[in-house]
mmCIF file of C-alpha atoms in Angstrom:
data_model
loop_
_atom_site.group_PDB
_atom_site.id
_atom_site.type_symbol
_atom_site.label_atom_id
_atom_site.label_comp_id
_atom_site.label_asym_id
_atom_site.label_seq_id
_atom_site.Cartn_x
_atom_site.Cartn_y
_atom_site.Cartn_z
ATOM 1 C CA UNK A 259 14.027 -75.094 -163.806
ATOM 2 C CA UNK A 260 16.477 -72.514 -162.646
ATOM 3 C CA UNK A 261 15.521 -70.247 -160.018
ATOM 4 C CA UNK A 262 14.932 -66.716 -161.048
ATOM 5 C CA UNK A 263 17.663 -64.032 -160.692
ATOM 6 C CA UNK A 264 17.690 -62.253 -157.583
ATOM 7 C CA UNK A 265 17.676 -58.383 -158.236
ATOM 8 C CA UNK A 266 19.464 -56.548 -155.405
ATOM 9 C CA UNK A 267 17.468 -53.836 -153.488
ATOM 10 C CA UNK A 268 17.904 -50.427 -155.041
ATOM 11 C CA UNK A 269 20.152 -48.187 -153.097
ATOM 12 C CA UNK A 270 18.456 -44.957 -151.846
ATOM 13 C CA UNK A 271 20.728 -42.072 -152.432
ATOM 14 C CA UNK A 272 20.886 -39.307 -149.519
ATOM 15 C CA UNK A 273 19.170 -36.812 -151.707
ATOM 16 C CA UNK A 274 16.466 -39.158 -152.580
ATOM 17 C CA UNK A 275 16.121 -39.998 -148.913
ATOM 18 C CA UNK A 276 15.656 -36.200 -147.937
ATOM 19 C CA UNK A 277 13.467 -35.435 -150.734
ATOM 20 C CA UNK A 278 10.952 -38.281 -150.691
ATOM 21 C CA UNK A 279 11.217 -39.427 -147.233
ATOM 22 C CA UNK A 280 8.760 -39.235 -144.534
ATOM 23 C CA UNK A 281 9.653 -36.596 -142.101
ATOM 24 C CA UNK A 282 9.035 -36.733 -138.467
ATOM 25 C CA UNK A 283 9.862 -33.629 -136.056
ATOM 26 C CA UNK A 284 11.869 -34.875 -132.944
ATOM 27 C CA UNK A 285 12.524 -31.336 -131.647
ATOM 28 C CA UNK A 286 13.339 -27.674 -132.225
ATOM 29 C CA UNK A 287 16.974 -26.410 -132.218
ATOM 30 C CA UNK A 288 16.257 -23.128 -129.880
ATOM 31 C CA UNK A 289 19.648 -21.333 -130.629
ATOM 32 C CA UNK A 290 18.885 -20.467 -134.159
ATOM 33 C CA UNK A 291 17.505 -17.210 -135.068
ATOM 34 C CA UNK A 292 14.849 -18.952 -137.614
ATOM 35 C CA UNK A 293 13.034 -22.089 -137.131
ATOM 36 C CA UNK A 294 14.913 -24.827 -137.475
ATOM 37 C CA UNK A 295 13.667 -28.357 -136.586
ATOM 38 C CA UNK A 296 15.547 -31.501 -135.830
ATOM 39 C CA UNK A 297 13.825 -34.556 -137.638
ATOM 40 C CA UNK A 298 14.242 -38.203 -138.628
ATOM 41 C CA UNK A 299 13.578 -39.067 -142.269
ATOM 42 C CA UNK A 300 12.657 -42.564 -143.722
ATOM 43 C CA UNK A 301 12.408 -43.975 -147.151
ATOM 44 C CA UNK A 302 12.382 -47.496 -148.299
ATOM 45 C CA UNK A 303 14.104 -48.772 -145.463
ATOM 46 C CA UNK A 304 16.662 -46.281 -144.910
ATOM 47 C CA UNK A 305 16.512 -43.694 -142.134
ATOM 48 C CA UNK A 306 18.716 -40.734 -141.311
ATOM 49 C CA UNK A 307 18.513 -37.728 -139.225
ATOM 50 C CA UNK A 308 17.915 -34.301 -140.581
ATOM 51 C CA UNK A 309 17.384 -30.396 -140.063
ATOM 52 C CA UNK A 310 14.302 -29.004 -141.811
ATOM 53 C CA UNK A 311 13.996 -25.356 -141.983
ATOM 54 C CA UNK A 312 10.481 -24.336 -142.941
ATOM 55 C CA UNK A 313 10.035 -21.184 -145.076
ATOM 56 C CA UNK A 314 6.979 -20.156 -142.793
ATOM 57 C CA UNK A 315 9.592 -19.823 -139.732
ATOM 58 C CA UNK A 316 12.157 -17.640 -141.742
ATOM 59 C CA UNK A 317 12.664 -14.207 -139.813
ATOM 60 C CA UNK A 318 12.479 -11.428 -142.280
ATOM 61 C CA UNK A 319 15.575 -9.484 -143.108
ATOM 62 C CA UNK A 320 15.854 -6.068 -144.617
ATOM 63 C CA UNK A 321 18.653 -6.911 -147.254
ATOM 64 C CA UNK A 322 17.092 -10.423 -148.587
ATOM 65 C CA UNK A 323 13.550 -10.982 -150.007
ATOM 66 C CA UNK A 324 11.085 -12.752 -147.666
ATOM 67 C CA UNK A 325 10.519 -16.424 -147.933
ATOM 68 C CA UNK A 326 13.561 -17.516 -149.954
ATOM 69 C CA UNK A 327 16.319 -18.343 -147.402
ATOM 70 C CA UNK A 328 15.771 -22.226 -147.987
ATOM 71 C CA UNK A 329 16.413 -21.608 -151.527
ATOM 72 C CA UNK A 330 19.586 -20.139 -150.943
ATOM 73 C CA UNK A 331 20.542 -23.108 -148.759
ATOM 74 C CA UNK A 332 19.861 -25.338 -151.565
ATOM 75 C CA UNK A 333 21.897 -23.178 -154.000
ATOM 76 C CA UNK A 334 24.714 -23.091 -151.775
ATOM 77 C CA UNK A 335 24.738 -26.904 -151.607
ATOM 78 C CA UNK A 336 24.653 -27.170 -155.608
ATOM 79 C CA UNK A 337 27.523 -24.874 -155.898
ATOM 80 C CA UNK A 338 29.466 -26.830 -153.088
ATOM 81 C CA UNK A 339 28.842 -30.168 -155.195
ATOM 82 C CA UNK A 340 29.981 -28.236 -158.497
ATOM 83 C CA UNK A 341 33.421 -27.651 -156.611
ATOM 84 C CA UNK A 342 33.870 -31.234 -156.067
ATOM 85 C CA UNK A 343 34.925 -30.173 -152.315
ATOM 86 C CA UNK A 344 31.662 -31.531 -150.730
ATOM 87 C CA UNK A 345 31.798 -29.037 -148.149
ATOM 88 C CA UNK A 346 27.904 -28.502 -147.629
ATOM 89 C CA UNK A 347 25.677 -31.594 -146.424
ATOM 90 C CA UNK A 348 23.374 -32.790 -148.541
ATOM 91 C CA UNK A 349 20.536 -30.346 -149.170
ATOM 92 C CA UNK A 350 17.155 -30.380 -150.850
ATOM 93 C CA UNK A 351 14.030 -28.171 -151.141
ATOM 94 C CA UNK A 352 10.798 -29.996 -150.104
ATOM 95 C CA UNK A 353 7.360 -30.042 -148.827
ATOM 96 C CA UNK A 354 7.365 -30.958 -145.128
ATOM 97 C CA UNK A 355 4.780 -30.730 -141.766
ATOM 98 C CA UNK A 356 5.215 -26.886 -141.870
ATOM 99 C CA UNK A 357 5.187 -26.317 -145.617
ATOM 100 C CA UNK A 358 7.848 -25.934 -148.052
ATOM 101 C CA UNK A 359 11.347 -25.543 -146.636
ATOM 102 C CA UNK A 360 14.862 -26.968 -146.769
ATOM 103 C CA UNK A 361 16.015 -30.526 -145.509
ATOM 104 C CA UNK A 362 19.574 -31.007 -144.920
ATOM 105 C CA UNK A 363 21.390 -34.217 -143.678
ATOM 106 C CA UNK A 364 22.460 -33.816 -139.740
ATOM 107 C CA UNK A 365 26.022 -34.323 -139.302
ATOM 108 C CA UNK A 366 27.447 -35.829 -136.211
ATOM 109 C CA UNK A 367 30.420 -33.657 -135.242
ATOM 110 C CA UNK A 368 33.675 -35.416 -134.183
ATOM 111 C CA UNK A 369 36.292 -34.015 -131.723
ATOM 112 C CA UNK A 370 39.349 -32.384 -133.137
ATOM 113 C CA UNK A 371 42.029 -29.759 -132.656
ATOM 114 C CA UNK A 372 40.484 -26.394 -132.459
ATOM 115 C CA UNK A 373 39.931 -24.536 -135.788
ATOM 116 C CA UNK A 374 39.283 -20.906 -133.932
ATOM 117 C CA UNK A 375 40.952 -19.524 -131.226
ATOM 118 C CA UNK A 376 41.535 -16.119 -129.030
ATOM 119 C CA UNK A 377 45.168 -15.574 -128.296
ATOM 120 C CA UNK A 378 46.788 -12.953 -125.986
ATOM 121 C CA UNK A 379 49.529 -12.155 -128.722
ATOM 122 C CA UNK A 380 50.048 -9.672 -131.719
ATOM 123 C CA UNK A 381 50.778 -12.013 -134.290
ATOM 124 C CA UNK A 382 49.754 -15.696 -134.803
ATOM 125 C CA UNK A 383 51.616 -18.762 -134.144
ATOM 126 C CA UNK A 384 52.583 -21.120 -136.958
ATOM 127 C CA UNK A 385 49.929 -23.074 -138.222
ATOM 128 C CA UNK A 386 47.186 -20.094 -137.602
ATOM 129 C CA UNK A 387 46.100 -17.475 -139.483
ATOM 130 C CA UNK A 388 45.175 -13.715 -137.971
ATOM 131 C CA UNK A 389 41.544 -12.591 -138.397
ATOM 132 C CA UNK A 390 41.719 -9.684 -136.298
ATOM 133 C CA UNK A 391 41.410 -8.425 -132.686
ATOM 134 C CA UNK A 392 38.605 -8.640 -130.708
ATOM 135 C CA UNK A 393 37.372 -7.126 -127.317
ATOM 136 C CA UNK A 394 37.254 -9.620 -124.572
ATOM 137 C CA UNK A 395 35.911 -7.340 -121.857
ATOM 138 C CA UNK A 396 37.414 -4.854 -119.395
ATOM 139 C CA UNK A 397 39.169 -2.803 -122.026
ATOM 140 C CA UNK A 398 41.391 -5.766 -123.231
ATOM 141 C CA UNK A 399 41.760 -7.266 -126.665
ATOM 142 C CA UNK A 400 42.775 -10.536 -127.883
ATOM 143 C CA UNK A 401 43.837 -11.821 -131.501
ATOM 144 C CA UNK A 402 41.320 -13.893 -133.107
ATOM 145 C CA UNK A 403 42.850 -16.598 -135.246
ATOM 146 C CA UNK A 404 41.908 -19.548 -137.263
ATOM 147 C CA UNK A 405 43.805 -22.595 -138.278
ATOM 148 C CA UNK A 406 45.779 -22.570 -141.437
ATOM 149 C CA UNK A 407 43.865 -25.507 -142.739
ATOM 150 C CA UNK A 408 43.362 -26.391 -146.152
ATOM 151 C CA UNK A 409 39.670 -27.487 -145.903
ATOM 152 C CA UNK A 410 38.929 -24.048 -144.463
ATOM 153 C CA UNK A 411 40.922 -22.448 -147.205
ATOM 154 C CA UNK A 412 38.333 -24.268 -149.774
ATOM 155 C CA UNK A 413 35.479 -23.118 -147.670
ATOM 156 C CA UNK A 414 36.966 -19.498 -147.785
ATOM 157 C CA UNK A 415 36.975 -19.761 -151.491
ATOM 158 C CA UNK A 416 33.222 -21.361 -151.604
ATOM 159 C CA UNK A 417 32.072 -18.414 -149.307
ATOM 160 C CA UNK A 418 33.524 -15.924 -151.676
ATOM 161 C CA UNK A 419 31.561 -17.498 -154.909
ATOM 162 C CA UNK A 420 28.357 -17.462 -152.808
ATOM 163 C CA UNK A 421 28.844 -14.126 -151.066
ATOM 164 C CA UNK A 422 28.324 -15.517 -147.624
ATOM 165 C CA UNK A 423 27.178 -12.844 -145.229
ATOM 166 C CA UNK A 424 27.494 -14.944 -142.086
ATOM 167 C CA UNK A 425 30.336 -17.455 -141.890
ATOM 168 C CA UNK A 426 30.588 -18.089 -138.091
ATOM 169 C CA UNK A 427 32.592 -20.514 -136.054
ATOM 170 C CA UNK A 428 29.349 -22.311 -135.019
ATOM 171 C CA UNK A 429 28.787 -22.780 -138.667
ATOM 172 C CA UNK A 430 31.871 -25.413 -139.119
ATOM 173 C CA UNK A 431 31.300 -29.070 -138.443
ATOM 174 C CA UNK A 432 34.284 -31.277 -138.448
ATOM 175 C CA UNK A 433 33.148 -34.988 -139.064
ATOM 176 C CA UNK A 434 34.691 -38.243 -139.106
ATOM 177 C CA UNK A 435 37.186 -39.126 -141.677
ATOM 178 C CA UNK A 436 38.664 -35.636 -141.386
ATOM 179 C CA UNK A 437 35.862 -34.179 -143.115
ATOM 180 C CA UNK A 438 34.730 -30.384 -142.752
ATOM 181 C CA UNK A 439 31.034 -29.152 -143.481
ATOM 182 C CA UNK A 440 29.917 -25.707 -143.436
ATOM 183 C CA UNK A 441 26.156 -24.891 -142.457
ATOM 184 C CA UNK A 442 23.876 -22.096 -142.433
ATOM 185 C CA UNK A 443 23.897 -20.447 -145.705
ATOM 186 C CA UNK A 444 20.641 -18.759 -145.785
ATOM 187 C CA UNK A 445 22.138 -15.209 -146.165
ATOM 188 C CA UNK A 446 24.422 -15.848 -149.539
ATOM 189 C CA UNK A 447 23.941 -15.018 -153.111
ATOM 190 C CA UNK A 448 23.094 -11.173 -152.572
ATOM 191 C CA UNK A 449 23.832 -9.252 -155.597
ATOM 192 C CA UNK A 450 25.762 -6.666 -153.462
ATOM 193 C CA UNK A 451 28.989 -7.496 -151.797
ATOM 194 C CA UNK A 452 28.210 -8.925 -148.402
ATOM 195 C CA UNK A 453 31.011 -11.034 -147.693
ATOM 196 C CA UNK A 454 31.240 -11.429 -143.831
ATOM 197 C CA UNK A 455 33.360 -14.396 -142.390
ATOM 198 C CA UNK A 456 35.974 -15.450 -139.939
ATOM 199 C CA UNK A 457 38.018 -16.773 -142.736
ATOM 200 C CA UNK A 458 39.945 -13.710 -143.718
ATOM 201 C CA UNK A 459 43.251 -15.523 -142.879
ATOM 202 C CA UNK A 460 44.362 -15.743 -146.471
ATOM 203 C CA UNK A 461 43.005 -12.439 -147.679
ATOM 204 C CA UNK A 462 45.047 -10.995 -150.489
ATOM 205 C CA UNK A 463 46.987 -14.219 -150.773
ATOM 206 C CA UNK A 464 47.287 -15.888 -154.346
ATOM 207 C CA UNK A 465 44.760 -18.689 -155.058
ATOM 208 C CA UNK A 466 46.020 -22.257 -154.893
ATOM 209 C CA UNK A 467 46.280 -23.832 -158.177
ATOM 210 C CA UNK A 468 43.248 -26.294 -157.175
ATOM 211 C CA UNK A 469 41.275 -23.194 -156.322
ATOM 212 C CA UNK A 470 41.924 -21.909 -159.836
ATOM 213 C CA UNK A 471 40.996 -25.165 -161.290
ATOM 214 C CA UNK A 472 37.838 -25.206 -159.429
ATOM 215 C CA UNK A 473 36.895 -21.835 -160.191
ATOM 216 C CA UNK A 474 37.553 -22.140 -163.897
ATOM 217 C CA UNK A 475 35.217 -25.043 -163.721
ATOM 218 C CA UNK A 476 32.496 -23.324 -161.931
ATOM 219 C CA UNK A 477 32.803 -20.696 -164.628
ATOM 220 C CA UNK A 478 31.924 -22.925 -167.381
ATOM 221 C CA UNK A 479 29.074 -24.425 -165.295
ATOM 222 C CA UNK A 480 27.567 -21.242 -164.718
ATOM 223 C CA UNK A 481 27.454 -20.348 -168.519
ATOM 224 C CA UNK A 482 23.965 -20.196 -169.905
ATOM 225 C CA UNK A 483 22.867 -23.854 -170.686
ATOM 226 C CA UNK A 484 25.358 -25.001 -168.008
ATOM 227 C CA UNK A 485 24.188 -27.491 -165.596
ATOM 228 C CA UNK A 486 24.860 -25.446 -162.450
ATOM 229 C CA UNK A 487 23.273 -22.219 -164.091
ATOM 230 C CA UNK A 488 20.000 -24.276 -164.917
ATOM 231 C CA UNK A 489 19.991 -25.540 -161.282
ATOM 232 C CA UNK A 490 20.745 -22.040 -159.575
ATOM 233 C CA UNK A 491 18.038 -20.268 -162.011
ATOM 234 C CA UNK A 492 15.417 -22.167 -159.886
ATOM 235 C CA UNK A 493 16.707 -21.041 -156.640
ATOM 236 C CA UNK A 494 17.831 -17.468 -156.998
ATOM 237 C CA UNK A 495 17.269 -14.367 -159.153
ATOM 238 C CA UNK A 496 18.580 -13.593 -162.512
ATOM 239 C CA UNK A 497 20.159 -10.786 -161.282
ATOM 240 C CA UNK A 498 21.834 -12.967 -158.549
ATOM 241 C CA UNK A 499 23.052 -15.464 -160.993
ATOM 242 C CA UNK A 500 24.788 -12.813 -162.896
ATOM 243 C CA UNK A 501 26.445 -11.695 -159.841
ATOM 244 C CA UNK A 502 27.841 -15.154 -158.934
ATOM 245 C CA UNK A 503 29.279 -15.364 -162.457
ATOM 246 C CA UNK A 504 30.934 -12.003 -161.975
ATOM 247 C CA UNK A 505 32.322 -12.778 -158.537
ATOM 248 C CA UNK A 506 33.895 -16.084 -160.236
ATOM 249 C CA UNK A 507 35.045 -13.990 -163.182
ATOM 250 C CA UNK A 508 36.501 -11.433 -160.644
ATOM 251 C CA UNK A 509 38.255 -14.255 -158.153
ATOM 252 C CA UNK A 510 40.005 -15.609 -161.443
ATOM 253 C CA UNK A 511 41.055 -12.247 -162.961
ATOM 254 C CA UNK A 512 42.407 -11.130 -159.514
ATOM 255 C CA UNK A 513 44.270 -14.558 -158.634
ATOM 256 C CA UNK A 514 43.827 -14.035 -155.080
ATOM 257 C CA UNK A 515 41.531 -14.335 -152.194
ATOM 258 C CA UNK A 516 39.489 -11.379 -151.569
ATOM 259 C CA UNK A 517 39.741 -8.813 -149.002
ATOM 260 C CA UNK A 518 37.426 -7.144 -147.047
ATOM 261 C CA UNK A 519 35.784 -4.111 -148.853
ATOM 262 C CA UNK A 520 35.167 -1.748 -146.055
ATOM 263 C CA UNK A 521 31.772 -1.040 -147.019
ATOM 264 C CA UNK A 522 30.398 -3.783 -144.656
ATOM 265 C CA UNK A 523 31.330 -5.278 -141.596
ATOM 266 C CA UNK A 524 34.102 -7.911 -142.477
ATOM 267 C CA UNK A 525 33.479 -10.139 -139.486
ATOM 268 C CA UNK A 526 30.365 -11.530 -138.145
ATOM 269 C CA UNK A 527 29.497 -11.060 -134.496
ATOM 270 C CA UNK A 528 29.290 -12.799 -132.295
ATOM 271 C CA UNK A 529 32.154 -14.683 -134.204
ATOM 272 C CA UNK A 530 30.664 -18.160 -132.906
#
């Protein structure tokens, strides 16, 4: 009699690990304005580090409804996944030790060349893009620049779609194998134009052919009945979903990266 066939153990996906695993709080990240807890999560033999942001720890904001920043973080992840660029770490909505919140895979950063810099110059050097001038004390100013990096350019497109109101330097995480992630997407998807970012270096420049293809795919996915539309409908309001569709349409119609509107501070402060 032959031995029974051995079935290999099922592989637990990262999303499943974060959504179903047992969360254990290991500490708190004090620098954050909202409650951000560093945790470990385990499920069916797999373990990872993650960030857990409970809704109960969200600081009220005058321009965003109370208690839904976590959902916006998950919505930003879903849009990132729909682009195919994988710019946001795996993020889920789940119950945890302090109630409902978002849970996001912890990213270990890797050392690499600078993505942002302050330079004593009027124009950026080759390989850099100008953001604007910043006061550095004693009446002096310096030029704030970011790298002319394809990964940052993709992130600039994503931010324009999700209407990110707070893209700071500290929200950029370079990782192994040349990956770059963006984090902290609680203040996104507002129906009003609130784009505030350090990634203005391409403002007014034509979108890349790749970005145009991605935006066209997003437009299809955001139509009624589209997979992305169905996911976002559970996370943001109908008005905000319609505004997201309108932003994608506007980007495609203009064919270029957006420019500061002048109606809202264009650069977050402090920039890091």
